[in-house]
Amino acid sequence: METIWTKGIEAPVYPKLMNDISADALVIGGGMAGILCAKRLTDAGIDCVVLEADRVGRGITSGTTAVISAQHSVLYSDLISLFGRELAKGYLDSNLKAVRELSELAWGVDCDFEMRPSLMYSPHSKARMECEAAAVQSLGFHAEFTSGAPLGISSAGGVLFPDMAQFHPLKFLMSVAKGVKIYEHSPVLSVKNMSARTDSGSVTARNIIIASHFPFIDRRGLYFMKMRQKRESVVAVENIPPLRCTAVEDAEKGFFFRSIGNVTLIGCGNHDPGHEEDDFSKIALFLKNHAPEAREVCRWVNQDCFTLDEVPYIGRYYPASTNIFVATGFNAWGMTTSMVAADILTDAILGCENTYAKVFSPDRKMLAMPLLENSLHSAANLLTPTLPRCTHLGCALKYNKREHTWDCPCHGSRFADDGSVITGPAVKDLNIKS
Ligand code: FES
């Protein structure tokens, strides 16, 4: 995927796994979460190996807006009412700690790191923004209620988190990955008896972290039932005044913004794979109304994993697992929560207690109604009789004319025109002729 971040980047090339090896820890997935986990483990003296299906950072990490913030949409008032103050505070504090840790790692590194406040604004509801600001303040963080929004957008009110940040995700990742043992072009086909098999070798490890965007071991954990993937479109433009904060609109398919140098990213979306919507026309209309002088630099579509209760899954892969872990479901806030995952999972493997582990535990009880809705959504696509069928659990695929891919509406697997897997949970290529 070509994005603003991949332009002009010459990334180091890592070898493909070509034999059977062993390690203390294996991380599956070379995106932000996987590399941060591996970095932490390597620095702690653990013999750690990363297996990346394609190139390091060239999956979801390269499509992100790379905002570092503990403000994850309008979240904290929801968390307090759904789960109580203790969990909400744990979520906030763990993410604030992650912001500090990422900032420390980024200082002194050539990764365009900048402190930036983050803003959530609502076009319609001042009361909702006031409620969220009060919820965050009650948890001990100095969020501010504000009336502004970027690019002259009309706003009923907003919540500002000061002292947040942004960076260039690939430059940062390349720096963090130094000293980490990585194999690229090594997609894992199966995990059995603590051994991960690729088509040209295997890694046997005492601990395994699955940080492959969408977890692919189905018989345990049932992540395909308790997660959804959503897609959003981003356009990078120049010739408009750079923004002084990162910003997100509080709406189901709202806009989001950040600037890097003289380029500004404008995105919107949040729809199921296989149900393409013309987000680019929506962004073009926005630019016509708010920044008609803008010139497009590039555009892309990204895909994020969403949990059913707004909290990522970080911890044991399934309740009885002692040495298989997962980091997924970052709800489109993957930079900061990747650092949270690295903290929690490194502590788990080193046998250290982590105050925030229970907040993100994948063992938690699922909310009944979203679970039912998610299951019905998948069942409807499973019963659709058209060909071809997804190699994950057999749902009917839909052809995405704009990107020339086969997309699965059930759990979000995507396949290239030649049938090769682009995005999991599918691990097996599609036989296009079947
Ligand atoms: Fe699960 Fe296609 S991704 S059936």
Short mmCIF file of N, CA and C in Angstrom, two decimals, residues 2 40 83 97 122 157 159 170 172 210 253 270 284 291 317 322 324 368-369 377 396 401 415:
data_model
loop_
_atom_site.label_atom_id
_atom_site.label_comp_id
_atom_site.label_asym_id
_atom_site.label_seq_id
_atom_site.Cartn_x
_atom_site.Cartn_y
_atom_site.Cartn_z
N GLU A 2 0.70 2.12 -0.99
CA GLU A 2 1.46 3.37 -1.05
C GLU A 2 0.70 4.46 -0.32
N ARG A 40 10.92 -4.33 23.21
CA ARG A 40 10.94 -4.41 24.67
C ARG A 40 11.54 -5.73 25.15
N PHE A 83 -18.38 0.14 32.43
CA PHE A 83 -17.49 -0.71 33.22
C PHE A 83 -17.08 -0.13 34.57
N LYS A 97 0.54 6.87 29.94
CA LYS A 97 1.89 6.32 30.13
C LYS A 97 2.49 5.97 28.76
N SER A 122 -17.70 18.06 18.16
CA SER A 122 -19.03 17.62 17.71
C SER A 122 -19.70 18.75 16.95
N GLY A 157 -19.03 22.17 20.07
CA GLY A 157 -18.13 22.08 21.21
C GLY A 157 -17.14 20.95 21.00
N VAL A 159 -13.54 18.56 22.91
CA VAL A 159 -12.70 18.22 24.07
C VAL A 159 -11.26 18.20 23.58
N LEU A 170 6.66 5.18 9.99
CA LEU A 170 7.66 4.26 9.42
C LEU A 170 9.08 4.66 9.81
N PHE A 172 9.84 6.11 12.57
CA PHE A 172 9.93 5.69 13.97
C PHE A 172 10.15 4.19 14.06
N ILE A 210 0.78 -12.93 19.22
CA ILE A 210 0.13 -12.77 17.91
C ILE A 210 -0.29 -11.32 17.77
N LYS A 253 -19.45 8.26 10.83
CA LYS A 253 -18.48 8.20 9.73
C LYS A 253 -17.81 9.56 9.58
N ASN A 270 -15.30 4.32 7.91
CA ASN A 270 -15.87 3.44 8.91
C ASN A 270 -17.00 2.61 8.32
N ALA A 284 -13.69 15.08 -1.11
CA ALA A 284 -13.57 16.12 -2.16
C ALA A 284 -14.59 17.23 -1.92
N ALA A 291 -11.61 24.13 1.88
CA ALA A 291 -10.23 24.42 1.47
C ALA A 291 -10.12 24.24 -0.04
N TYR A 317 -4.10 -15.25 24.92
CA TYR A 317 -4.90 -15.48 23.71
C TYR A 317 -6.24 -16.11 24.05
N THR A 322 -1.06 -20.04 28.79
CA THR A 322 -0.06 -19.43 29.67
C THR A 322 1.05 -18.77 28.87
N ILE A 324 0.71 -18.09 25.08
CA ILE A 324 0.33 -17.49 23.79
C ILE A 324 -0.46 -16.23 24.11
N ALA A 368 -23.61 -8.71 25.39
CA ALA A 368 -24.44 -9.68 24.68
C ALA A 368 -24.98 -9.14 23.35
N MET A 369 -25.47 -7.91 23.34
CA MET A 369 -26.14 -7.41 22.13
C MET A 369 -25.17 -7.21 20.96
N HIS A 377 -24.55 -10.68 11.53
CA HIS A 377 -23.93 -10.04 10.36
C HIS A 377 -23.11 -11.10 9.59
N ALA A 396 -19.20 -15.41 1.44
CA ALA A 396 -19.17 -14.95 0.04
C ALA A 396 -18.33 -13.67 -0.05
N LYS A 401 -14.11 -2.92 -6.87
CA LYS A 401 -13.65 -2.46 -8.20
C LYS A 401 -12.57 -1.39 -8.09
N PHE A 415 -8.26 -10.20 -0.50
CA PHE A 415 -7.39 -10.96 -1.40
C PHE A 415 -7.12 -10.13 -2.65
#
